[in-house]
Structure formats: structure tokens, C-alpha cells
PDB file of C-alpha atoms in Angstrom:
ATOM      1  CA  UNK I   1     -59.015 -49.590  -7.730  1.00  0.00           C
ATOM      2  CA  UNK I   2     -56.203 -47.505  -9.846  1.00  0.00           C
ATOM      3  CA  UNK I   3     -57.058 -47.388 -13.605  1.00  0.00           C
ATOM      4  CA  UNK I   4     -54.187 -48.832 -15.426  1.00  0.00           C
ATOM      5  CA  UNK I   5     -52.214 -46.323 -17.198  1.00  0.00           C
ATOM      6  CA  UNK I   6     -50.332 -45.738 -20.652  1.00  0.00           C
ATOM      7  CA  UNK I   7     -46.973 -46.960 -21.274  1.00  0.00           C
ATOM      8  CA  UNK I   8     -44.793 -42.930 -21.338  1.00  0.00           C
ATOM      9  CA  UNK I   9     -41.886 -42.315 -23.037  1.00  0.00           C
ATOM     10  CA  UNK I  10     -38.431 -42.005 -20.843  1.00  0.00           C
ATOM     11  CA  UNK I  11     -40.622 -43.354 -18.000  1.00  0.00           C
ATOM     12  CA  UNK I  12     -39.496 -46.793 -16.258  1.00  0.00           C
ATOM     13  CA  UNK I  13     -42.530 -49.230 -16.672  1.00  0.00           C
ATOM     14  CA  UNK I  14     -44.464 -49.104 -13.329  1.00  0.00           C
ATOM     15  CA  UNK I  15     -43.903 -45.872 -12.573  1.00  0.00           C
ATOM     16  CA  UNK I  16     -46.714 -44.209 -15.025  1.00  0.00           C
ATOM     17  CA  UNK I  17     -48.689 -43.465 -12.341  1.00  0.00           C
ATOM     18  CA  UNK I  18     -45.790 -41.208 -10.568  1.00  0.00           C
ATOM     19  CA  UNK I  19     -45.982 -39.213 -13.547  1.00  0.00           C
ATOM     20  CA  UNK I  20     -49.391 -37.981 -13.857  1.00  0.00           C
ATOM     21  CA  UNK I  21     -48.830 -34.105 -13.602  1.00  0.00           C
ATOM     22  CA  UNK I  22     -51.623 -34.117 -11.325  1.00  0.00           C
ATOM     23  CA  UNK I  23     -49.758 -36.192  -8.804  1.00  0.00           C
ATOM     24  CA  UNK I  24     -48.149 -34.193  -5.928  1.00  0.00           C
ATOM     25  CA  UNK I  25     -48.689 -36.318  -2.797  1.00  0.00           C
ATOM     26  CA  UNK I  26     -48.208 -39.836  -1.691  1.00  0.00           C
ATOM     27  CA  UNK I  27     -49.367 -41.491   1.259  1.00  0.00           C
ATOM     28  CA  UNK I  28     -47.855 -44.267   3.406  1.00  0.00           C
ATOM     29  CA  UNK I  29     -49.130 -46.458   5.754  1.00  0.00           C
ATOM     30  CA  UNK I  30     -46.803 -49.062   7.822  1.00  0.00           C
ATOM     31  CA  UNK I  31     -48.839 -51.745   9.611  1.00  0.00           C
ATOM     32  CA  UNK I  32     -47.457 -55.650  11.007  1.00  0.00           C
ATOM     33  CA  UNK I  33     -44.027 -54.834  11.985  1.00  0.00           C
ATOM     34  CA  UNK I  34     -43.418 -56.581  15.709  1.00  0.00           C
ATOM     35  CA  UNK I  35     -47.231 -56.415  16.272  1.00  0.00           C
ATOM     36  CA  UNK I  36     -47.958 -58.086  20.001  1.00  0.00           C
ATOM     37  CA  UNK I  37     -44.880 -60.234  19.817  1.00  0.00           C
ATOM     38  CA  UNK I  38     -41.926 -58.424  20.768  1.00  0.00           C
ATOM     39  CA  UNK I  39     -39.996 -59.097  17.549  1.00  0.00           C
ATOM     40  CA  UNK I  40     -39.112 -56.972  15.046  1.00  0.00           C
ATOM     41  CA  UNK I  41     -40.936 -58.458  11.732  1.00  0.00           C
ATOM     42  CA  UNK I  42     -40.319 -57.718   7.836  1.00  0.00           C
ATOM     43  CA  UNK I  43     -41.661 -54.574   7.154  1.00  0.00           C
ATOM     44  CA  UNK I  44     -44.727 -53.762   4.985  1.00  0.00           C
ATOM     45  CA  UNK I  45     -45.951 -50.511   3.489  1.00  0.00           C
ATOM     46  CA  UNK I  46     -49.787 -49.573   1.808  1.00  0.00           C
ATOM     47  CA  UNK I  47     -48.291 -46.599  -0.811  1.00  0.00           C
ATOM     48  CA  UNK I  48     -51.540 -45.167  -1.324  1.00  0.00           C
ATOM     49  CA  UNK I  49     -52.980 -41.447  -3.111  1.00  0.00           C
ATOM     50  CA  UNK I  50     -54.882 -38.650  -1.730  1.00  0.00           C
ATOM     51  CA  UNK I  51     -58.205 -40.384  -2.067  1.00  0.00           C
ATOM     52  CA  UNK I  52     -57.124 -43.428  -0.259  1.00  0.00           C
ATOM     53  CA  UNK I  53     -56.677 -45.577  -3.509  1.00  0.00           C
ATOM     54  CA  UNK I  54     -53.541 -48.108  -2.899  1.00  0.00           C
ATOM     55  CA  UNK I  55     -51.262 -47.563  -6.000  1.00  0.00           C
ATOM     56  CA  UNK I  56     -48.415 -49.667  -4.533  1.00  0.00           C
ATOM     57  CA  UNK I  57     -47.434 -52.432  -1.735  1.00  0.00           C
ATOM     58  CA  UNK I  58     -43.963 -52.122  -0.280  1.00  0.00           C
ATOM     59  CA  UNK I  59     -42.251 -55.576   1.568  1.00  0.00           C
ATOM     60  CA  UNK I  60     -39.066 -55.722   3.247  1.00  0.00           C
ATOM     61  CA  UNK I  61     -36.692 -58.597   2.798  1.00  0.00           C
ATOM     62  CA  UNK I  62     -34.314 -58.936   5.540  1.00  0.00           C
ATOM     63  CA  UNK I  63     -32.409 -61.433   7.364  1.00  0.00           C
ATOM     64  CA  UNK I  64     -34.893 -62.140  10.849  1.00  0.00           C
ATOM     65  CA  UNK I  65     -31.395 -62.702  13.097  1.00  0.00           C
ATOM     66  CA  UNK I  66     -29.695 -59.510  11.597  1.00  0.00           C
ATOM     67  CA  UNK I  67     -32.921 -57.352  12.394  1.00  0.00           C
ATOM     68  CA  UNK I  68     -33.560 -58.170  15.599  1.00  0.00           C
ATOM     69  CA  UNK I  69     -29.836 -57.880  16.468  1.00  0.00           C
ATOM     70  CA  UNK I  70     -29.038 -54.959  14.807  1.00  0.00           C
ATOM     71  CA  UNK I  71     -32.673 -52.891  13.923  1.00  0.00           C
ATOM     72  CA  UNK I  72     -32.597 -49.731  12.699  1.00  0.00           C
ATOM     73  CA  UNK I  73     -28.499 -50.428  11.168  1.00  0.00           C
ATOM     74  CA  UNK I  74     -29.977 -53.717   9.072  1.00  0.00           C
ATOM     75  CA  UNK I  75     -29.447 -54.222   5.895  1.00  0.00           C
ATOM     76  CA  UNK I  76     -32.530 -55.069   3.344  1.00  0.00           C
ATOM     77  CA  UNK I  77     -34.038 -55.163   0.499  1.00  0.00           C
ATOM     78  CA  UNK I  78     -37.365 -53.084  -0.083  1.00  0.00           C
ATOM     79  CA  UNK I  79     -39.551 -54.540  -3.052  1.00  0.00           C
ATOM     80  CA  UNK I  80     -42.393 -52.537  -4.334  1.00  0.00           C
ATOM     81  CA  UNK I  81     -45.361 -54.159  -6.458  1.00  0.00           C
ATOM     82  CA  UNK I  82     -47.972 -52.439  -8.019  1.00  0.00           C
ATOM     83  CA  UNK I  83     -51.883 -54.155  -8.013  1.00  0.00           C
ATOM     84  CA  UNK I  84     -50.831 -56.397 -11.042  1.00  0.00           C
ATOM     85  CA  UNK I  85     -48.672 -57.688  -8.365  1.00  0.00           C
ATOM     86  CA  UNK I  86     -45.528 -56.816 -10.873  1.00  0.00           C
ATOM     87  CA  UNK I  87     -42.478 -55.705  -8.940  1.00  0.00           C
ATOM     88  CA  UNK I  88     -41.756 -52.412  -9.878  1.00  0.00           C
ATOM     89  CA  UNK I  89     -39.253 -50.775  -8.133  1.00  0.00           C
ATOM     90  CA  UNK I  90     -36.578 -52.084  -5.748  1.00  0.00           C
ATOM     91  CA  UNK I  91     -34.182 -50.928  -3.103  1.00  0.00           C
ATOM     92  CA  UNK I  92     -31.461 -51.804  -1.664  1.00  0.00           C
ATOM     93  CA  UNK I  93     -30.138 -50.844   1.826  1.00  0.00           C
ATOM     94  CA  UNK I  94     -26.494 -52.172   2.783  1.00  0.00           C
ATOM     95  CA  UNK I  95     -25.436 -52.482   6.794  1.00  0.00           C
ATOM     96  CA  UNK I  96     -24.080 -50.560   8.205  1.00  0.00           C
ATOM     97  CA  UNK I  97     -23.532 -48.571  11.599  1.00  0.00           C
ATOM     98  CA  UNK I  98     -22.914 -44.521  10.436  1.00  0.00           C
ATOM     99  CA  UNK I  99     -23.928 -42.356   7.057  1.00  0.00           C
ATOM    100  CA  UNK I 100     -26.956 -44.513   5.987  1.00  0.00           C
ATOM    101  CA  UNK I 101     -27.895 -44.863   2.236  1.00  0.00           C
ATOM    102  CA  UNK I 102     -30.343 -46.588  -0.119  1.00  0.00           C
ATOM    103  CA  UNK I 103     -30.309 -47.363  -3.741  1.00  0.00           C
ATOM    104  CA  UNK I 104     -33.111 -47.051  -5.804  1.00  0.00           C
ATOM    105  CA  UNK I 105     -33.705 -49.413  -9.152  1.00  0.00           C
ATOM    106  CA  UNK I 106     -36.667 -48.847 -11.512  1.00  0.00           C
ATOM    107  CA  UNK I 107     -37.337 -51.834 -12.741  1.00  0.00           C
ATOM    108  CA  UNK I 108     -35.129 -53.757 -10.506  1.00  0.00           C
ATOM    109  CA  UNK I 109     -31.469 -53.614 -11.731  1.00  0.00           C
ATOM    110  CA  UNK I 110     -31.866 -50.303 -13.391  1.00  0.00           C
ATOM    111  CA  UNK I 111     -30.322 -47.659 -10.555  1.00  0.00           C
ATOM    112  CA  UNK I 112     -32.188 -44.432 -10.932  1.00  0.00           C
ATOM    113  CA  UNK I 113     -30.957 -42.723  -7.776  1.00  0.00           C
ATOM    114  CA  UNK I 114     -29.643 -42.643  -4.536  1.00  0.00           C
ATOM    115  CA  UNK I 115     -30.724 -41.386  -0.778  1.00  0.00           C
ATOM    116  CA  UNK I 116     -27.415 -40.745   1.420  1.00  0.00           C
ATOM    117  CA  UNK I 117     -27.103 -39.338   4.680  1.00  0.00           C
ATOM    118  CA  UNK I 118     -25.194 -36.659   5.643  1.00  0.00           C
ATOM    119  CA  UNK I 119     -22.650 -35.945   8.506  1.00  0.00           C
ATOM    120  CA  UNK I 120     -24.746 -33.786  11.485  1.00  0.00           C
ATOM    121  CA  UNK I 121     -24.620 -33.698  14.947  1.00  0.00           C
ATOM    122  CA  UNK I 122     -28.828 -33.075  15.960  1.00  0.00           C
ATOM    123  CA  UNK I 123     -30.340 -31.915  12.534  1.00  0.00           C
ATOM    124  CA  UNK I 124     -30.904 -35.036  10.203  1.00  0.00           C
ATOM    125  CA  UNK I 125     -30.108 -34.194   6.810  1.00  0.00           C
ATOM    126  CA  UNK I 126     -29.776 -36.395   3.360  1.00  0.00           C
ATOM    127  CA  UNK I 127     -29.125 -36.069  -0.394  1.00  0.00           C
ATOM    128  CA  UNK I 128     -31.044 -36.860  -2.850  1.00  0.00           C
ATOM    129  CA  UNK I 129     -28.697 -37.811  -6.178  1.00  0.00           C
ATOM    130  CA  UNK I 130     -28.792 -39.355  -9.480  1.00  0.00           C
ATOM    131  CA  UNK I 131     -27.804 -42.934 -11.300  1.00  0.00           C
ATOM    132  CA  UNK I 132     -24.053 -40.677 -11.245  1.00  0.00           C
ATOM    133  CA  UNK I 133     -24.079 -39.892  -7.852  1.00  0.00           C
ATOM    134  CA  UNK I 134     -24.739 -35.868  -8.710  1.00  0.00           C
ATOM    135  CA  UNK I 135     -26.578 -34.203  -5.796  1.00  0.00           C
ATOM    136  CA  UNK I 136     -30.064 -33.067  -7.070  1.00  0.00           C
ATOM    137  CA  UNK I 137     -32.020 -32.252  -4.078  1.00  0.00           C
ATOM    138  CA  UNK I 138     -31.977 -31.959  -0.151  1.00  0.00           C
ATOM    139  CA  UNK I 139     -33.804 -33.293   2.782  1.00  0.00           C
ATOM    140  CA  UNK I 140     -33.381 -31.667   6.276  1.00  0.00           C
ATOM    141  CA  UNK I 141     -35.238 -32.464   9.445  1.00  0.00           C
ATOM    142  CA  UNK I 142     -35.921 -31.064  12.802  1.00  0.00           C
ATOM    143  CA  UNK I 143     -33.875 -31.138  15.667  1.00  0.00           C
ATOM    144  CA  UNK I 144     -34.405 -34.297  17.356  1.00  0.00           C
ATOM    145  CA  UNK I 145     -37.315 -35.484  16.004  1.00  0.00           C
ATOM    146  CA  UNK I 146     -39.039 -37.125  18.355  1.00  0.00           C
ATOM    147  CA  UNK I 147     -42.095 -39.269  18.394  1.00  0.00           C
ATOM    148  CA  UNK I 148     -44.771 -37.695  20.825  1.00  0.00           C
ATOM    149  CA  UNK I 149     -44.075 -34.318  19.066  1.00  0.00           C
ATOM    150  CA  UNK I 150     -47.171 -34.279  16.707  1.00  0.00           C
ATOM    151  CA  UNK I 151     -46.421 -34.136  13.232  1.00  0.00           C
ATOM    152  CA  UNK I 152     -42.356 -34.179  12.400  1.00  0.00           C
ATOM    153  CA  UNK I 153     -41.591 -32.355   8.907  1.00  0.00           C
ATOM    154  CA  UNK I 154     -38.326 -32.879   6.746  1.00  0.00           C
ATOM    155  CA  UNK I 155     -38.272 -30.434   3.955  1.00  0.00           C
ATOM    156  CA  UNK I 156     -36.787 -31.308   0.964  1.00  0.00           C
ATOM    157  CA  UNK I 157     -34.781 -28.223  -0.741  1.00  0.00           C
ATOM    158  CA  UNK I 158     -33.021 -27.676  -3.834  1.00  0.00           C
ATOM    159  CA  UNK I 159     -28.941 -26.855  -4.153  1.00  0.00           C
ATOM    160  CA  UNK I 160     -28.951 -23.985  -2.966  1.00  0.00           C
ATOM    161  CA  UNK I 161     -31.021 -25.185   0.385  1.00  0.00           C
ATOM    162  CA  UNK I 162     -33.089 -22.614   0.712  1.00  0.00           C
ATOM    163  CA  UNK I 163     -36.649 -22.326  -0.053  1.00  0.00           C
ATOM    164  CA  UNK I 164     -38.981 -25.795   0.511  1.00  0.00           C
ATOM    165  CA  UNK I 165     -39.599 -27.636  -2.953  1.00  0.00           C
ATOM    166  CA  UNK I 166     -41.450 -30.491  -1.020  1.00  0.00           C
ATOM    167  CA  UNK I 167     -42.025 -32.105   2.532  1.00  0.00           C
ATOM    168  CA  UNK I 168     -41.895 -35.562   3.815  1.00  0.00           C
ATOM    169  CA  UNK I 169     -44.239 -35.776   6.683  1.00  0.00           C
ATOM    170  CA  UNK I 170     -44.537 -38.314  10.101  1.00  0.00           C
ATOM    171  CA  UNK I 171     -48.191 -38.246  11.125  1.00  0.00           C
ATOM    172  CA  UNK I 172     -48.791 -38.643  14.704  1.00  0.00           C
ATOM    173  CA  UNK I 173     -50.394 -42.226  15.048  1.00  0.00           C
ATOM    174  CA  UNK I 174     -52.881 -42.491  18.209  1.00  0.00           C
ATOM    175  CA  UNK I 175     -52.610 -43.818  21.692  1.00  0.00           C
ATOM    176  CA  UNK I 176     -53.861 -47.393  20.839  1.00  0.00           C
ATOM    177  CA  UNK I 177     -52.126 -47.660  17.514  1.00  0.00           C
ATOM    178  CA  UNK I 178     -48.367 -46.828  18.749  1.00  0.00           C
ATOM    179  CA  UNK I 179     -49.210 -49.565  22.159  1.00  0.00           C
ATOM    180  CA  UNK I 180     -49.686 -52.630  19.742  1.00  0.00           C
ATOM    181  CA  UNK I 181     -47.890 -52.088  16.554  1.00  0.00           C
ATOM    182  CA  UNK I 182     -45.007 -49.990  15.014  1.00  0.00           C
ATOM    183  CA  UNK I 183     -47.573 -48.543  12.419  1.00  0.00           C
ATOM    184  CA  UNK I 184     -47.170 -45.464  11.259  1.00  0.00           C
ATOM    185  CA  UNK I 185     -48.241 -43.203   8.427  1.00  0.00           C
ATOM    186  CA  UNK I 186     -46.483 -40.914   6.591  1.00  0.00           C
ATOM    187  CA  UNK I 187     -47.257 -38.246   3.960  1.00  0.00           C
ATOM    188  CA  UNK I 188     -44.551 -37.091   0.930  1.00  0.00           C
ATOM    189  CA  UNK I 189     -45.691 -34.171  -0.955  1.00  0.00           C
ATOM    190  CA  UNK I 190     -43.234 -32.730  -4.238  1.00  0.00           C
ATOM    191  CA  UNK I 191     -43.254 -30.629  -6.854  1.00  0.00           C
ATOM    192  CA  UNK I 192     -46.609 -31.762  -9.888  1.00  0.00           C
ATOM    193  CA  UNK I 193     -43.796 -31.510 -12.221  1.00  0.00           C
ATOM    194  CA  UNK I 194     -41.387 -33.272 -10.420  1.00  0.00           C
ATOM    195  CA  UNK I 195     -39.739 -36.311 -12.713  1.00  0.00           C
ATOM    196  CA  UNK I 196     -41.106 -39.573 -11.851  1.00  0.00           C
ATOM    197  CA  UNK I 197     -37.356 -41.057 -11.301  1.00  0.00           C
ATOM    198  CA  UNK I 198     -36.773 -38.338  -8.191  1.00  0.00           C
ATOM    199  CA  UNK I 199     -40.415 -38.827  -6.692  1.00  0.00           C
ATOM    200  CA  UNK I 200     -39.604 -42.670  -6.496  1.00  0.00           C
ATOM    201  CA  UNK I 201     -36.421 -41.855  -5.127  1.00  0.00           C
ATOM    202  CA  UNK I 202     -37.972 -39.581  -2.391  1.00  0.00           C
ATOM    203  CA  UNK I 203     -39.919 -42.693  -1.850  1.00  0.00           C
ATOM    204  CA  UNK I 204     -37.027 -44.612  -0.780  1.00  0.00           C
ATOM    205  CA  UNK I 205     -36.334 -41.629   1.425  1.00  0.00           C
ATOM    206  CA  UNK I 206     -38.969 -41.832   3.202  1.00  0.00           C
ATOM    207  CA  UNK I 207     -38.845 -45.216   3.915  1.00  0.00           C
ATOM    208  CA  UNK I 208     -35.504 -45.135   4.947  1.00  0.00           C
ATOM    209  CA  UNK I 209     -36.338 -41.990   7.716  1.00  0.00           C
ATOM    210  CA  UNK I 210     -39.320 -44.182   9.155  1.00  0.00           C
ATOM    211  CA  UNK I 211     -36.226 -47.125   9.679  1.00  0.00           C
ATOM    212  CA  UNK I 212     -33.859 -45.268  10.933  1.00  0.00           C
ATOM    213  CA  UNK I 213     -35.625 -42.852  12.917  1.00  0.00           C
ATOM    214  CA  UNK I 214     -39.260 -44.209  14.082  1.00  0.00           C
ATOM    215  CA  UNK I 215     -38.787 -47.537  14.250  1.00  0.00           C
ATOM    216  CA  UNK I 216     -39.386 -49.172  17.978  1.00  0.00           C
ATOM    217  CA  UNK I 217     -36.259 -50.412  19.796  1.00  0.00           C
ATOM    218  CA  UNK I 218     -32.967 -48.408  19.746  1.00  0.00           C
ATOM    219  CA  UNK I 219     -31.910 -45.411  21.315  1.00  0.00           C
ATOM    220  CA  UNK I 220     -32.441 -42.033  19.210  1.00  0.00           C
ATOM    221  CA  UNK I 221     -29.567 -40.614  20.646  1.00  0.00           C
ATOM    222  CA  UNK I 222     -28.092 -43.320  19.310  1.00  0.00           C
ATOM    223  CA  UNK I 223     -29.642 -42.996  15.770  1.00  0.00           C
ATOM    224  CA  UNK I 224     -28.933 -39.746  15.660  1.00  0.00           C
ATOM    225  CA  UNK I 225     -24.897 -40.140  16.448  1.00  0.00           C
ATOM    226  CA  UNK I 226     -24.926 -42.234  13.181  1.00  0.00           C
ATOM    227  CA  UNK I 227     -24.349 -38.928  11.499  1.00  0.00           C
ATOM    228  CA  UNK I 228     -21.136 -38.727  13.500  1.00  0.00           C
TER     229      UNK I 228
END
């Protein structure tokens, strides 16, 4: 188990642990999401750091009708407890069909940031931004990332979208895993020095990629003209 940690200064309770300076990796593990049945289910996440220790549990809430109906376009709400089972952070996903976004509150009610996607035709790209809406980083994927290409990268850049400061990473799952279950595993890697506020907003990036982009059901052609 996680050792608890010190209350820090400027640092939203919960997220002590993002702040470690030692911290530069997260690692994410989706499992019971439409296992054997055909339905899409609530969503649930193991947040968990490089030596396997789980620091976090993520749970989407979501209407069942609009999920099935709608997938990877639902709205929700993410909620994400640490092992004192104390909700922590919180995010909130609105519907909608183009230019996806998620809000990020640590605690919940407190916005610390925002993930929005940009316009592209075949390269997916988002901003990262602040409480004021003031673009802070970059994410940009591959062209059509696809899910029986290996390993699928989105670097995350700074303003001037240029040099890598950080990478959000799809593992490939194996043969047996992707038959019976959406599960899926996911690596985000940023900056030691990064501020905890941004790497828990990069958290709600990632989670929104693996919804919009990885999720079973729905065309990707589809997902992708969402950028449009």
C-alpha cells in the first residue's frame, strides 16, 4: 500500500502524492467496461505507479441509456478516490457530438484546468489550459491511431509545440484481453517538476483519449471527424 503523505502548501488535498518530485509516470489500467455482455458499462480505472502500487481508483458516472446510445459522445462524470476511499478529484465531461472537452476539479468544485480538443482533420490534437482558460501545454497524436498498431504515443508539447515535454501512451493489450473486455492500459509520463494541478489535468486527458478514441463500438472515422 501507498504511505500516506504530508499535507503541502498550494497543493489541493489528495493530490500530495502527484507532487512528489520523484513522480514522473502514472499508470492506468481500464478493466469491466461491456465485459461478455455486449453493453457498454460505467467505466473504471486502477491509477497505479511504476512499481504497481494503486495510488488512485477512477469510476465513471453516466446515464446507462445515453451510453449505449451515444458511446464515445456521452456525457459523464469521472470521480477519482484515493485508498482512504476520499474523493479527490472530479471531472466533468458535457455531450456533445464535435470539439470534446473535460473539466478538471481538485477537490470537487474547485476547477483547476481544462482538456479541449482541437479542430484537425487526421492528427488528434488537444490543449491543455488553466482554471482561466489560458493554454499551457499541448497534446498531439498520430495519424489515425489505430488499435492493432502496437503502442500509440501522443506527445504532449509546450507553446511553442516543438520539442516533447511528456507522452501519454496506449499499450497494446493482448489477443485474449481485447476478445472479452474493453481493458486497456495506458502509461502518462511528464516532466518530475511538473505542478501537481497540470499532471492531474493530463490525467483527465488521458482518460478522455481512451473514450473517445479506444473505446469498442463506433466508427474511428467517425471519432476522428469530431474534430471537423
Amino acid at each position: 500500500a501507498v504511505p500516506p503523505l504530508v499535507q503541502l502548501y498550494g497543493v489541493p488535498p489528495g493530490l500530495e502524492y502527484l507532487a512528489q518530485v520523484g513522480l514522473n509516470s502514472l499508470f492506468l489500467s481500464i478493466y469491466l467496461s461491456g465485459m461478455l455482455t455486449g453493453f457498454e458499462t460505467n467505466n473504471q480505472y486502477e491509477i497505479k505507479n511504476s512499481i504497481g502500487q494503486e495510488i488512485y481508483h477512477a469510476k465513471e458516472k453516466s446515464n446507462c441509456f445515453i451510453r449505449n446510445i451515444f458511446g464515445s459522445a456521452r456525457g459523464f462524470k469521472m470521480r477519482i478516490k484515493d485508498n482512504m476511499g476520499q474523493e479527490v478529484i472530479q471531472m466533468d465531461r458535457p455531450m456533445r457530438c464535435c470539439l470534446q472537452e473535460i473539466e478538471v476539479q481538485a477537490p470537487p468544485g474547485v476547477t483547476i484546468g481544462y482538456v479541449k480538443q482541437e479542430w484537425s482533420c487526421f492528427f488528434p490534437k488537444f490543449s491543455i489550459l488553466d482554471p482561466n482558460n489560458e493554454v499551457l501545454l499541448k497534446i498531439r497524436g498520430p495519424f489515425l491511431p489505430l488499435k492493432c498498431c502496437g503502442d500509440i504515443n501522443f506527445e504532449v508539447k509546450g507553446m511553442l509545440d516543438e520539442q516533447s515535454i511528456g507522452r501519454i501512451t496506449k499499450q497494446r493489450s493482448g489477443f485474449i484481453k481485447k476478445c472479452i473486455s474493453d481493458a486497456t492500459n495506458f502509461c502518462i509520463q511528464f516532466p518530475i517538476d511538473m505542478d501537481a494541478n497540470m499532471k492531474a489535468v493530463l490525467l483527465g486527458a488521458c482518460l478522455l483519449i481512451d473514450i473517445m478514441y479506444f473505446e469498442k463500438g463506433g466508427n474511428l472515422f467517425l471519432k476522428l471527424l469530431k474534430g471537423f
